[in-house]
């Protein structure tokens, strides 16, 4: 634990990556899919587009300061918010100022460029809020409580959404709530500390298929099943996160502080595109509790879940494998 001889905020900055693009040698830019970054795992995978010759990556950021950071009566002034990229292997350190979205906003945004030649593998990205405290400028008043990892070679953000996965036979499970679902291969429970995925071992061969990677067509089936499960998980956790929001006195919904808040911040840009996170949350809450618009929003929620599950790539890989098998079977 660190001690500071001045007042600080006791809550961290929340950092999100909102978009990633690569600058190629010809000067063009390739905007990467949202599957290239994972908010729950705080990871950006710059190898997702499989460009071997990208020059720089531009990462768009959004940071939320905790309450009290910009209050008029705060014990500091001249608040600045800095995004800092560090690489211990190459001793490179890059920092940029983020810009406050509005005079009274807790949201700050901006971009930081990652030069490929400056990094050998993984770099760390953090955000620091600094201010003038007791007439001393540049004092840190809060920061992110965990770094994002910027992986210059990985083709996917490692692990994605953190899950608790368990296997059991549903029909005779000690968890009585599972027994009515004995005819389904998996079920998602998003009510706990982490989303729980229960695999039904009563489905013959299903558990072996998920556990093993034997290569060939079975590997592609394995991949497709995982993407389908991931789609169900993302859909379930979104509905869980949006279903029990705290509301401020003026009726504005508040982002949860656990994984539910991270899920909402990650998915809302695809569910309600073109809005800032707080405005998007209000839009969804209004539709969910109002008289109209919630049913129509289900398509966008499913779309956001499918993108994060990587379902398109899994299906493409499966279809290519089938085509290869068909060609090999021709006389």
PDB file of C-alpha atoms in Angstrom:
ATOM      1  CA  UNK A   1       0.000   0.000   0.000  1.00  0.00           C
ATOM      2  CA  UNK A   2       1.277   3.459  -0.909  1.00  0.00           C
ATOM      3  CA  UNK A   3       0.815   6.522   1.285  1.00  0.00           C
ATOM      4  CA  UNK A   4       0.600  10.051  -0.084  1.00  0.00           C
ATOM      5  CA  UNK A   5       1.144  13.304   1.826  1.00  0.00           C
ATOM      6  CA  UNK A   6      -1.906  14.884   0.191  1.00  0.00           C
ATOM      7  CA  UNK A   7      -5.529  14.081  -0.573  1.00  0.00           C
ATOM      8  CA  UNK A   8      -6.354  11.694  -3.393  1.00  0.00           C
ATOM      9  CA  UNK A   9      -9.425  10.005  -4.831  1.00  0.00           C
ATOM     10  CA  UNK A  10     -10.115   6.597  -3.304  1.00  0.00           C
ATOM     11  CA  UNK A  11     -11.575   5.049  -6.467  1.00  0.00           C
ATOM     12  CA  UNK A  12      -9.724   4.217  -9.708  1.00  0.00           C
ATOM     13  CA  UNK A  13     -10.074   5.458 -13.257  1.00  0.00           C
ATOM     14  CA  UNK A  14     -12.044   3.167 -15.559  1.00  0.00           C
ATOM     15  CA  UNK A  15     -10.318   2.739 -18.930  1.00  0.00           C
ATOM     16  CA  UNK A  16     -11.891   1.352 -22.086  1.00  0.00           C
ATOM     17  CA  UNK A  17     -10.617   0.835 -25.618  1.00  0.00           C
ATOM     18  CA  UNK A  18     -13.292   1.962 -28.083  1.00  0.00           C
ATOM     19  CA  UNK A  19     -11.643   1.270 -31.447  1.00  0.00           C
ATOM     20  CA  UNK A  20      -8.383   0.103 -33.016  1.00  0.00           C
ATOM     21  CA  UNK A  21      -6.977   0.766 -36.473  1.00  0.00           C
ATOM     22  CA  UNK A  22      -3.722  -0.116 -38.217  1.00  0.00           C
ATOM     23  CA  UNK A  23      -1.762   2.180 -40.515  1.00  0.00           C
ATOM     24  CA  UNK A  24      -0.289   0.195 -43.410  1.00  0.00           C
ATOM     25  CA  UNK A  25       2.847   0.994 -45.458  1.00  0.00           C
ATOM     26  CA  UNK A  26       0.797   2.577 -48.269  1.00  0.00           C
ATOM     27  CA  UNK A  27      -0.708   5.071 -45.809  1.00  0.00           C
ATOM     28  CA  UNK A  28      -4.146   3.445 -45.694  1.00  0.00           C
ATOM     29  CA  UNK A  29      -5.835   2.455 -42.449  1.00  0.00           C
ATOM     30  CA  UNK A  30      -7.541  -0.810 -41.566  1.00  0.00           C
ATOM     31  CA  UNK A  31     -10.114  -0.362 -38.798  1.00  0.00           C
ATOM     32  CA  UNK A  32     -10.143  -3.605 -36.810  1.00  0.00           C
ATOM     33  CA  UNK A  33     -13.221  -5.431 -35.644  1.00  0.00           C
ATOM     34  CA  UNK A  34     -14.260  -5.155 -31.993  1.00  0.00           C
ATOM     35  CA  UNK A  35     -13.089  -8.759 -31.582  1.00  0.00           C
ATOM     36  CA  UNK A  36      -9.540  -7.346 -31.591  1.00  0.00           C
ATOM     37  CA  UNK A  37      -9.968  -6.083 -28.030  1.00  0.00           C
ATOM     38  CA  UNK A  38     -11.550  -7.389 -24.852  1.00  0.00           C
ATOM     39  CA  UNK A  39     -12.642  -5.070 -22.057  1.00  0.00           C
ATOM     40  CA  UNK A  40     -13.044  -7.804 -19.407  1.00  0.00           C
ATOM     41  CA  UNK A  41      -9.489  -9.075 -20.059  1.00  0.00           C
ATOM     42  CA  UNK A  42      -8.077  -5.598 -20.779  1.00  0.00           C
ATOM     43  CA  UNK A  43      -6.272  -6.865 -23.862  1.00  0.00           C
ATOM     44  CA  UNK A  44      -5.777  -5.604 -27.423  1.00  0.00           C
ATOM     45  CA  UNK A  45      -4.636  -8.109 -30.071  1.00  0.00           C
ATOM     46  CA  UNK A  46      -3.040  -6.270 -32.994  1.00  0.00           C
ATOM     47  CA  UNK A  47      -2.398  -9.456 -34.972  1.00  0.00           C
ATOM     48  CA  UNK A  48      -6.100 -10.104 -35.518  1.00  0.00           C
ATOM     49  CA  UNK A  49      -6.076  -8.680 -39.067  1.00  0.00           C
ATOM     50  CA  UNK A  50      -2.963 -10.725 -39.934  1.00  0.00           C
ATOM     51  CA  UNK A  51      -1.124  -7.758 -41.443  1.00  0.00           C
ATOM     52  CA  UNK A  52       2.573  -8.548 -41.349  1.00  0.00           C
ATOM     53  CA  UNK A  53       3.680  -5.034 -42.270  1.00  0.00           C
ATOM     54  CA  UNK A  54       1.572  -2.564 -40.277  1.00  0.00           C
ATOM     55  CA  UNK A  55       3.442   0.566 -39.229  1.00  0.00           C
ATOM     56  CA  UNK A  56       1.443   2.037 -36.354  1.00  0.00           C
ATOM     57  CA  UNK A  57      -1.696   1.115 -34.465  1.00  0.00           C
ATOM     58  CA  UNK A  58      -4.050   3.876 -33.324  1.00  0.00           C
ATOM     59  CA  UNK A  59      -6.000   2.966 -30.204  1.00  0.00           C
ATOM     60  CA  UNK A  60      -8.996   5.121 -29.267  1.00  0.00           C
ATOM     61  CA  UNK A  61      -9.557   5.392 -25.522  1.00  0.00           C
ATOM     62  CA  UNK A  62     -12.302   6.467 -23.152  1.00  0.00           C
ATOM     63  CA  UNK A  63     -11.565   7.015 -19.470  1.00  0.00           C
ATOM     64  CA  UNK A  64     -14.062   7.672 -16.688  1.00  0.00           C
ATOM     65  CA  UNK A  65     -12.876   9.519 -13.598  1.00  0.00           C
ATOM     66  CA  UNK A  66     -14.491   8.658 -10.271  1.00  0.00           C
ATOM     67  CA  UNK A  67     -16.999  11.045  -8.633  1.00  0.00           C
ATOM     68  CA  UNK A  68     -15.437  14.174  -7.164  1.00  0.00           C
ATOM     69  CA  UNK A  69     -12.520  14.396  -9.564  1.00  0.00           C
ATOM     70  CA  UNK A  70     -13.635  17.636 -11.188  1.00  0.00           C
ATOM     71  CA  UNK A  71     -15.840  19.116  -8.460  1.00  0.00           C
ATOM     72  CA  UNK A  72     -15.457  22.860  -7.956  1.00  0.00           C
ATOM     73  CA  UNK A  73     -14.647  22.369  -4.273  1.00  0.00           C
ATOM     74  CA  UNK A  74     -12.102  19.573  -4.829  1.00  0.00           C
ATOM     75  CA  UNK A  75      -8.752  20.036  -3.012  1.00  0.00           C
ATOM     76  CA  UNK A  76      -6.909  20.270  -6.342  1.00  0.00           C
ATOM     77  CA  UNK A  77      -7.034  22.125  -9.630  1.00  0.00           C
ATOM     78  CA  UNK A  78      -5.832  21.866 -13.237  1.00  0.00           C
ATOM     79  CA  UNK A  79      -6.758  18.209 -13.635  1.00  0.00           C
ATOM     80  CA  UNK A  80      -5.077  16.384 -16.510  1.00  0.00           C
ATOM     81  CA  UNK A  81      -5.680  12.811 -17.647  1.00  0.00           C
ATOM     82  CA  UNK A  82      -2.759  10.993 -19.278  1.00  0.00           C
ATOM     83  CA  UNK A  83      -2.671   7.689 -21.136  1.00  0.00           C
ATOM     84  CA  UNK A  84       0.742   6.064 -20.681  1.00  0.00           C
ATOM     85  CA  UNK A  85       2.084   3.179 -22.770  1.00  0.00           C
ATOM     86  CA  UNK A  86       5.183   1.396 -21.437  1.00  0.00           C
ATOM     87  CA  UNK A  87       7.232  -1.527 -22.711  1.00  0.00           C
ATOM     88  CA  UNK A  88       9.702  -3.067 -20.277  1.00  0.00           C
ATOM     89  CA  UNK A  89      11.429  -5.088 -22.993  1.00  0.00           C
ATOM     90  CA  UNK A  90      12.294  -2.114 -25.200  1.00  0.00           C
ATOM     91  CA  UNK A  91      12.284   0.645 -22.544  1.00  0.00           C
ATOM     92  CA  UNK A  92       9.832   2.696 -24.587  1.00  0.00           C
ATOM     93  CA  UNK A  93       7.408   5.007 -22.803  1.00  0.00           C
ATOM     94  CA  UNK A  94       4.741   7.040 -24.616  1.00  0.00           C
ATOM     95  CA  UNK A  95       2.234   9.390 -22.999  1.00  0.00           C
ATOM     96  CA  UNK A  96      -0.630  11.480 -24.410  1.00  0.00           C
ATOM     97  CA  UNK A  97      -3.165  13.854 -22.880  1.00  0.00           C
ATOM     98  CA  UNK A  98      -6.804  12.822 -23.054  1.00  0.00           C
ATOM     99  CA  UNK A  99      -9.493  15.472 -23.585  1.00  0.00           C
ATOM    100  CA  UNK A 100     -12.494  16.044 -21.330  1.00  0.00           C
ATOM    101  CA  UNK A 101     -15.692  15.325 -23.276  1.00  0.00           C
ATOM    102  CA  UNK A 102     -17.522  18.299 -21.745  1.00  0.00           C
ATOM    103  CA  UNK A 103     -17.113  20.974 -19.046  1.00  0.00           C
ATOM    104  CA  UNK A 104     -18.774  18.847 -16.353  1.00  0.00           C
ATOM    105  CA  UNK A 105     -18.137  15.402 -17.817  1.00  0.00           C
ATOM    106  CA  UNK A 106     -16.342  12.597 -15.986  1.00  0.00           C
ATOM    107  CA  UNK A 107     -15.487  11.139 -19.412  1.00  0.00           C
ATOM    108  CA  UNK A 108     -12.147  11.820 -21.091  1.00  0.00           C
ATOM    109  CA  UNK A 109     -11.182  10.492 -24.500  1.00  0.00           C
ATOM    110  CA  UNK A 110      -8.383  10.467 -27.027  1.00  0.00           C
ATOM    111  CA  UNK A 111      -6.040   8.238 -29.001  1.00  0.00           C
ATOM    112  CA  UNK A 112      -2.573   6.808 -28.528  1.00  0.00           C
ATOM    113  CA  UNK A 113      -0.337   5.513 -31.312  1.00  0.00           C
ATOM    114  CA  UNK A 114       1.662   2.298 -30.992  1.00  0.00           C
ATOM    115  CA  UNK A 115       4.700   2.172 -33.295  1.00  0.00           C
ATOM    116  CA  UNK A 116       5.413  -1.406 -34.273  1.00  0.00           C
ATOM    117  CA  UNK A 117       9.179  -0.918 -34.352  1.00  0.00           C
ATOM    118  CA  UNK A 118       9.112   0.246 -30.714  1.00  0.00           C
ATOM    119  CA  UNK A 119       7.645  -2.949 -29.286  1.00  0.00           C
ATOM    120  CA  UNK A 120       8.775  -6.568 -29.248  1.00  0.00           C
ATOM    121  CA  UNK A 121       5.618  -8.210 -27.917  1.00  0.00           C
ATOM    122  CA  UNK A 122       3.417  -6.838 -25.152  1.00  0.00           C
ATOM    123  CA  UNK A 123       3.178  -3.290 -23.854  1.00  0.00           C
ATOM    124  CA  UNK A 124       1.180  -1.998 -20.875  1.00  0.00           C
ATOM    125  CA  UNK A 125      -1.367   0.809 -21.080  1.00  0.00           C
ATOM    126  CA  UNK A 126      -2.559   2.770 -18.033  1.00  0.00           C
ATOM    127  CA  UNK A 127      -4.291   6.073 -17.351  1.00  0.00           C
ATOM    128  CA  UNK A 128      -3.250   8.561 -14.663  1.00  0.00           C
ATOM    129  CA  UNK A 129      -5.156  11.599 -13.439  1.00  0.00           C
ATOM    130  CA  UNK A 130      -2.824  14.332 -12.188  1.00  0.00           C
ATOM    131  CA  UNK A 131      -3.537  17.760 -10.747  1.00  0.00           C
ATOM    132  CA  UNK A 132      -2.088  20.666  -8.827  1.00  0.00           C
ATOM    133  CA  UNK A 133      -2.373  19.822  -5.129  1.00  0.00           C
ATOM    134  CA  UNK A 134      -1.098  22.157  -2.375  1.00  0.00           C
ATOM    135  CA  UNK A 135       0.375  24.350  -5.136  1.00  0.00           C
ATOM    136  CA  UNK A 136       2.438  21.443  -6.468  1.00  0.00           C
ATOM    137  CA  UNK A 137       1.568  20.517 -10.101  1.00  0.00           C
ATOM    138  CA  UNK A 138       1.617  17.019 -11.543  1.00  0.00           C
ATOM    139  CA  UNK A 139       0.581  15.111  -8.424  1.00  0.00           C
ATOM    140  CA  UNK A 140      -1.238  11.847  -9.095  1.00  0.00           C
ATOM    141  CA  UNK A 141      -4.769  11.867  -7.654  1.00  0.00           C
ATOM    142  CA  UNK A 142      -5.911   8.512  -9.079  1.00  0.00           C
ATOM    143  CA  UNK A 143      -5.116   5.975 -11.804  1.00  0.00           C
ATOM    144  CA  UNK A 144      -6.376   2.755 -13.329  1.00  0.00           C
ATOM    145  CA  UNK A 145      -6.266  -0.211 -10.958  1.00  0.00           C
ATOM    146  CA  UNK A 146      -4.935  -2.546 -13.659  1.00  0.00           C
ATOM    147  CA  UNK A 147      -3.086  -2.111 -16.952  1.00  0.00           C
ATOM    148  CA  UNK A 148      -4.377  -2.999 -20.391  1.00  0.00           C
ATOM    149  CA  UNK A 149      -2.061  -5.278 -22.379  1.00  0.00           C
ATOM    150  CA  UNK A 150      -1.320  -4.247 -25.962  1.00  0.00           C
ATOM    151  CA  UNK A 151      -0.132  -7.378 -27.768  1.00  0.00           C
ATOM    152  CA  UNK A 152       1.511  -6.541 -31.089  1.00  0.00           C
ATOM    153  CA  UNK A 153       1.368 -10.104 -32.451  1.00  0.00           C
ATOM    154  CA  UNK A 154      -1.586 -11.974 -30.892  1.00  0.00           C
ATOM    155  CA  UNK A 155      -4.505 -12.804 -33.168  1.00  0.00           C
ATOM    156  CA  UNK A 156      -7.120 -12.679 -30.397  1.00  0.00           C
ATOM    157  CA  UNK A 157      -7.476 -11.111 -26.959  1.00  0.00           C
ATOM    158  CA  UNK A 158      -6.563 -13.880 -24.545  1.00  0.00           C
ATOM    159  CA  UNK A 159      -9.531 -15.662 -22.989  1.00  0.00           C
ATOM    160  CA  UNK A 160     -12.101 -12.913 -23.540  1.00  0.00           C
ATOM    161  CA  UNK A 161     -14.818 -12.649 -20.908  1.00  0.00           C
ATOM    162  CA  UNK A 162     -13.807 -14.264 -17.616  1.00  0.00           C
ATOM    163  CA  UNK A 163     -16.091 -17.231 -16.949  1.00  0.00           C
ATOM    164  CA  UNK A 164     -16.594 -20.001 -14.457  1.00  0.00           C
ATOM    165  CA  UNK A 165     -17.078 -23.214 -16.476  1.00  0.00           C
ATOM    166  CA  UNK A 166     -18.233 -26.447 -14.863  1.00  0.00           C
ATOM    167  CA  UNK A 167     -19.327 -29.836 -16.205  1.00  0.00           C
ATOM    168  CA  UNK A 168     -21.999 -32.094 -14.748  1.00  0.00           C
ATOM    169  CA  UNK A 169     -24.872 -34.308 -15.780  1.00  0.00           C
ATOM    170  CA  UNK A 170     -27.986 -32.146 -15.601  1.00  0.00           C
ATOM    171  CA  UNK A 171     -30.554 -34.925 -15.114  1.00  0.00           C
ATOM    172  CA  UNK A 172     -29.174 -36.060 -11.739  1.00  0.00           C
ATOM    173  CA  UNK A 173     -27.181 -33.008 -10.705  1.00  0.00           C
ATOM    174  CA  UNK A 174     -26.888 -32.005  -7.065  1.00  0.00           C
ATOM    175  CA  UNK A 175     -27.784 -28.532  -8.351  1.00  0.00           C
ATOM    176  CA  UNK A 176     -31.528 -29.128  -8.504  1.00  0.00           C
ATOM    177  CA  UNK A 177     -32.102 -26.026 -10.616  1.00  0.00           C
ATOM    178  CA  UNK A 178     -30.273 -27.760 -13.496  1.00  0.00           C
ATOM    179  CA  UNK A 179     -32.592 -30.771 -13.716  1.00  0.00           C
ATOM    180  CA  UNK A 180     -35.362 -29.060 -15.742  1.00  0.00           C
ATOM    181  CA  UNK A 181     -32.716 -28.298 -18.403  1.00  0.00           C
ATOM    182  CA  UNK A 182     -31.611 -31.918 -18.896  1.00  0.00           C
ATOM    183  CA  UNK A 183     -32.319 -31.802 -22.659  1.00  0.00           C
ATOM    184  CA  UNK A 184     -29.954 -28.890 -23.471  1.00  0.00           C
ATOM    185  CA  UNK A 185     -26.159 -29.159 -23.952  1.00  0.00           C
ATOM    186  CA  UNK A 186     -25.291 -26.079 -21.854  1.00  0.00           C
ATOM    187  CA  UNK A 187     -26.870 -23.384 -19.738  1.00  0.00           C
ATOM    188  CA  UNK A 188     -25.650 -19.933 -18.661  1.00  0.00           C
ATOM    189  CA  UNK A 189     -26.183 -18.505 -15.165  1.00  0.00           C
ATOM    190  CA  UNK A 190     -25.249 -14.815 -15.005  1.00  0.00           C
ATOM    191  CA  UNK A 191     -26.464 -14.135 -11.463  1.00  0.00           C
ATOM    192  CA  UNK A 192     -23.205 -14.730  -9.564  1.00  0.00           C
ATOM    193  CA  UNK A 193     -19.832 -13.078  -8.998  1.00  0.00           C
ATOM    194  CA  UNK A 194     -18.748 -14.419 -12.419  1.00  0.00           C
ATOM    195  CA  UNK A 195     -20.917 -15.727 -15.263  1.00  0.00           C
ATOM    196  CA  UNK A 196     -21.268 -19.515 -14.883  1.00  0.00           C
ATOM    197  CA  UNK A 197     -21.455 -21.847 -17.882  1.00  0.00           C
ATOM    198  CA  UNK A 198     -22.675 -25.357 -17.037  1.00  0.00           C
ATOM    199  CA  UNK A 199     -21.811 -28.091 -19.564  1.00  0.00           C
ATOM    200  CA  UNK A 200     -24.250 -31.020 -19.674  1.00  0.00           C
ATOM    201  CA  UNK A 201     -22.217 -34.253 -19.661  1.00  0.00           C
ATOM    202  CA  UNK A 202     -25.440 -36.222 -20.272  1.00  0.00           C
ATOM    203  CA  UNK A 203     -25.136 -35.307 -23.951  1.00  0.00           C
ATOM    204  CA  UNK A 204     -23.054 -38.201 -25.244  1.00  0.00           C
ATOM    205  CA  UNK A 205     -19.692 -37.194 -26.696  1.00  0.00           C
ATOM    206  CA  UNK A 206     -20.301 -33.481 -26.200  1.00  0.00           C
ATOM    207  CA  UNK A 207     -17.899 -33.005 -23.295  1.00  0.00           C
ATOM    208  CA  UNK A 208     -15.130 -34.925 -25.098  1.00  0.00           C
ATOM    209  CA  UNK A 209     -15.586 -32.754 -28.180  1.00  0.00           C
ATOM    210  CA  UNK A 210     -15.258 -29.564 -26.148  1.00  0.00           C
ATOM    211  CA  UNK A 211     -12.253 -30.793 -24.176  1.00  0.00           C
ATOM    212  CA  UNK A 212     -10.237 -32.257 -27.020  1.00  0.00           C
ATOM    213  CA  UNK A 213      -8.593 -30.723 -30.054  1.00  0.00           C
ATOM    214  CA  UNK A 214      -7.811 -33.618 -32.362  1.00  0.00           C
ATOM    215  CA  UNK A 215      -7.322 -31.548 -35.511  1.00  0.00           C
ATOM    216  CA  UNK A 216      -9.128 -31.610 -38.836  1.00  0.00           C
ATOM    217  CA  UNK A 217     -12.900 -31.300 -39.023  1.00  0.00           C
ATOM    218  CA  UNK A 218     -13.431 -32.021 -35.321  1.00  0.00           C
ATOM    219  CA  UNK A 219     -11.309 -28.991 -34.509  1.00  0.00           C
ATOM    220  CA  UNK A 220     -13.578 -26.775 -36.619  1.00  0.00           C
ATOM    221  CA  UNK A 221     -16.694 -28.216 -34.991  1.00  0.00           C
ATOM    222  CA  UNK A 222     -15.077 -27.580 -31.601  1.00  0.00           C
ATOM    223  CA  UNK A 223     -14.400 -23.959 -32.600  1.00  0.00           C
ATOM    224  CA  UNK A 224     -17.932 -23.436 -33.933  1.00  0.00           C
ATOM    225  CA  UNK A 225     -19.507 -24.830 -30.759  1.00  0.00           C
ATOM    226  CA  UNK A 226     -17.376 -22.569 -28.588  1.00  0.00           C
ATOM    227  CA  UNK A 227     -18.424 -19.515 -30.592  1.00  0.00           C
ATOM    228  CA  UNK A 228     -22.094 -20.515 -30.237  1.00  0.00           C
ATOM    229  CA  UNK A 229     -21.640 -20.905 -26.491  1.00  0.00           C
ATOM    230  CA  UNK A 230     -19.866 -17.561 -26.337  1.00  0.00           C
ATOM    231  CA  UNK A 231     -22.764 -15.908 -28.181  1.00  0.00           C
ATOM    232  CA  UNK A 232     -25.170 -17.275 -25.576  1.00  0.00           C
ATOM    233  CA  UNK A 233     -22.889 -16.092 -22.783  1.00  0.00           C
ATOM    234  CA  UNK A 234     -22.540 -12.541 -24.113  1.00  0.00           C
ATOM    235  CA  UNK A 235     -26.305 -12.312 -24.621  1.00  0.00           C
ATOM    236  CA  UNK A 236     -27.026 -13.610 -21.124  1.00  0.00           C
ATOM    237  CA  UNK A 237     -24.521 -11.375 -19.360  1.00  0.00           C
ATOM    238  CA  UNK A 238     -25.808  -8.287 -21.162  1.00  0.00           C
ATOM    239  CA  UNK A 239     -29.374  -8.979 -20.059  1.00  0.00           C
ATOM    240  CA  UNK A 240     -28.173  -9.714 -16.534  1.00  0.00           C
ATOM    241  CA  UNK A 241     -26.185  -6.471 -16.422  1.00  0.00           C
ATOM    242  CA  UNK A 242     -29.000  -4.304 -17.756  1.00  0.00           C
ATOM    243  CA  UNK A 243     -31.723  -5.974 -15.704  1.00  0.00           C
ATOM    244  CA  UNK A 244     -30.871  -4.654 -12.234  1.00  0.00           C
ATOM    245  CA  UNK A 245     -29.358  -1.187 -12.569  1.00  0.00           C
ATOM    246  CA  UNK A 246     -29.096   1.279  -9.739  1.00  0.00           C
ATOM    247  CA  UNK A 247     -30.747   4.616 -10.529  1.00  0.00           C
ATOM    248  CA  UNK A 248     -29.715   8.090  -9.390  1.00  0.00           C
ATOM    249  CA  UNK A 249     -32.304  10.506  -7.887  1.00  0.00           C
ATOM    250  CA  UNK A 250     -32.821  12.146 -11.288  1.00  0.00           C
ATOM    251  CA  UNK A 251     -33.645   8.744 -12.811  1.00  0.00           C
ATOM    252  CA  UNK A 252     -30.319   8.252 -14.600  1.00  0.00           C
ATOM    253  CA  UNK A 253     -29.047   4.629 -14.557  1.00  0.00           C
ATOM    254  CA  UNK A 254     -25.615   3.956 -13.048  1.00  0.00           C
ATOM    255  CA  UNK A 255     -23.011   1.601 -14.483  1.00  0.00           C
ATOM    256  CA  UNK A 256     -22.406  -1.388 -12.165  1.00  0.00           C
ATOM    257  CA  UNK A 257     -18.899  -1.496 -10.703  1.00  0.00           C
ATOM    258  CA  UNK A 258     -18.249  -5.219 -11.277  1.00  0.00           C
ATOM    259  CA  UNK A 259     -18.012  -7.280 -14.487  1.00  0.00           C
ATOM    260  CA  UNK A 260     -21.539  -6.199 -15.395  1.00  0.00           C
ATOM    261  CA  UNK A 261     -20.396  -2.620 -15.857  1.00  0.00           C
ATOM    262  CA  UNK A 262     -17.500  -3.736 -18.051  1.00  0.00           C
ATOM    263  CA  UNK A 263     -19.830  -5.866 -20.174  1.00  0.00           C
ATOM    264  CA  UNK A 264     -22.192  -2.932 -20.698  1.00  0.00           C
ATOM    265  CA  UNK A 265     -19.390  -0.544 -21.625  1.00  0.00           C
ATOM    266  CA  UNK A 266     -17.991  -3.128 -24.051  1.00  0.00           C
ATOM    267  CA  UNK A 267     -21.289  -3.975 -25.792  1.00  0.00           C
ATOM    268  CA  UNK A 268     -23.197  -0.686 -25.778  1.00  0.00           C
ATOM    269  CA  UNK A 269     -21.285   0.821 -28.758  1.00  0.00           C
ATOM    270  CA  UNK A 270     -22.739  -1.964 -30.926  1.00  0.00           C
ATOM    271  CA  UNK A 271     -26.149  -2.035 -29.215  1.00  0.00           C
ATOM    272  CA  UNK A 272     -26.745   1.728 -29.426  1.00  0.00           C
ATOM    273  CA  UNK A 273     -24.098   3.075 -31.820  1.00  0.00           C
ATOM    274  CA  UNK A 274     -23.159   6.735 -31.924  1.00  0.00           C
ATOM    275  CA  UNK A 275     -23.772   7.555 -28.254  1.00  0.00           C
ATOM    276  CA  UNK A 276     -21.453   8.198 -25.329  1.00  0.00           C
ATOM    277  CA  UNK A 277     -21.562   5.370 -22.748  1.00  0.00           C
ATOM    278  CA  UNK A 278     -23.802   7.213 -20.257  1.00  0.00           C
ATOM    279  CA  UNK A 279     -26.213   8.312 -23.001  1.00  0.00           C
ATOM    280  CA  UNK A 280     -26.283   4.801 -24.494  1.00  0.00           C
ATOM    281  CA  UNK A 281     -27.091   3.326 -21.090  1.00  0.00           C
ATOM    282  CA  UNK A 282     -29.971   5.786 -20.667  1.00  0.00           C
ATOM    283  CA  UNK A 283     -31.271   4.860 -24.129  1.00  0.00           C
ATOM    284  CA  UNK A 284     -31.284   1.148 -23.333  1.00  0.00           C
ATOM    285  CA  UNK A 285     -32.815   1.663 -19.884  1.00  0.00           C
ATOM    286  CA  UNK A 286     -35.549   3.858 -21.379  1.00  0.00           C
ATOM    287  CA  UNK A 287     -36.418   1.198 -23.935  1.00  0.00           C
ATOM    288  CA  UNK A 288     -36.307  -1.619 -21.399  1.00  0.00           C
ATOM    289  CA  UNK A 289     -38.609   0.103 -18.906  1.00  0.00           C
ATOM    290  CA  UNK A 290     -40.740   2.068 -21.367  1.00  0.00           C
ATOM    291  CA  UNK A 291     -43.573   1.141 -23.640  1.00  0.00           C
ATOM    292  CA  UNK A 292     -41.675   0.634 -26.893  1.00  0.00           C
ATOM    293  CA  UNK A 293     -38.293  -0.124 -28.426  1.00  0.00           C
ATOM    294  CA  UNK A 294     -37.067  -2.999 -26.233  1.00  0.00           C
ATOM    295  CA  UNK A 295     -38.122  -5.785 -28.619  1.00  0.00           C
ATOM    296  CA  UNK A 296     -36.506  -4.035 -31.568  1.00  0.00           C
ATOM    297  CA  UNK A 297     -33.284  -3.688 -29.585  1.00  0.00           C
ATOM    298  CA  UNK A 298     -32.886  -7.471 -29.274  1.00  0.00           C
ATOM    299  CA  UNK A 299     -31.461  -7.658 -32.793  1.00  0.00           C
ATOM    300  CA  UNK A 300     -28.708  -5.205 -31.858  1.00  0.00           C
ATOM    301  CA  UNK A 301     -27.965  -7.104 -28.634  1.00  0.00           C
ATOM    302  CA  UNK A 302     -27.671 -10.361 -30.567  1.00  0.00           C
ATOM    303  CA  UNK A 303     -25.453  -8.639 -33.141  1.00  0.00           C
ATOM    304  CA  UNK A 304     -23.121  -7.348 -30.408  1.00  0.00           C
ATOM    305  CA  UNK A 305     -22.935 -10.828 -28.845  1.00  0.00           C
ATOM    306  CA  UNK A 306     -22.194 -12.547 -32.166  1.00  0.00           C
ATOM    307  CA  UNK A 307     -19.368 -10.123 -32.943  1.00  0.00           C
ATOM    308  CA  UNK A 308     -17.701 -10.676 -29.590  1.00  0.00           C
ATOM    309  CA  UNK A 309     -18.043 -14.437 -29.871  1.00  0.00           C
ATOM    310  CA  UNK A 310     -16.164 -14.478 -33.175  1.00  0.00           C
ATOM    311  CA  UNK A 311     -18.998 -16.488 -34.744  1.00  0.00           C
ATOM    312  CA  UNK A 312     -18.364 -15.271 -38.280  1.00  0.00           C
ATOM    313  CA  UNK A 313     -14.729 -16.401 -38.273  1.00  0.00           C
ATOM    314  CA  UNK A 314     -15.637 -19.767 -36.734  1.00  0.00           C
ATOM    315  CA  UNK A 315     -18.303 -20.341 -39.378  1.00  0.00           C
ATOM    316  CA  UNK A 316     -15.914 -19.295 -42.154  1.00  0.00           C
ATOM    317  CA  UNK A 317     -13.273 -21.736 -40.902  1.00  0.00           C
ATOM    318  CA  UNK A 318     -15.866 -24.517 -40.758  1.00  0.00           C
ATOM    319  CA  UNK A 319     -17.074 -23.845 -44.308  1.00  0.00           C
ATOM    320  CA  UNK A 320     -13.511 -23.780 -45.660  1.00  0.00           C
ATOM    321  CA  UNK A 321     -12.775 -27.095 -43.963  1.00  0.00           C
ATOM    322  CA  UNK A 322     -15.916 -28.614 -45.521  1.00  0.00           C
ATOM    323  CA  UNK A 323     -14.922 -27.341 -48.963  1.00  0.00           C
ATOM    324  CA  UNK A 324     -11.447 -28.864 -48.596  1.00  0.00           C
ATOM    325  CA  UNK A 325     -12.957 -32.188 -47.540  1.00  0.00           C
ATOM    326  CA  UNK A 326     -15.329 -32.152 -50.504  1.00  0.00           C
ATOM    327  CA  UNK A 327     -12.472 -31.485 -52.923  1.00  0.00           C
ATOM    328  CA  UNK A 328     -10.410 -34.275 -51.422  1.00  0.00           C
ATOM    329  CA  UNK A 329     -13.347 -36.689 -51.791  1.00  0.00           C
ATOM    330  CA  UNK A 330     -13.685 -35.981 -55.518  1.00  0.00           C
ATOM    331  CA  UNK A 331     -12.318 -38.807 -57.737  1.00  0.00           C
TER     332      UNK A 331
END
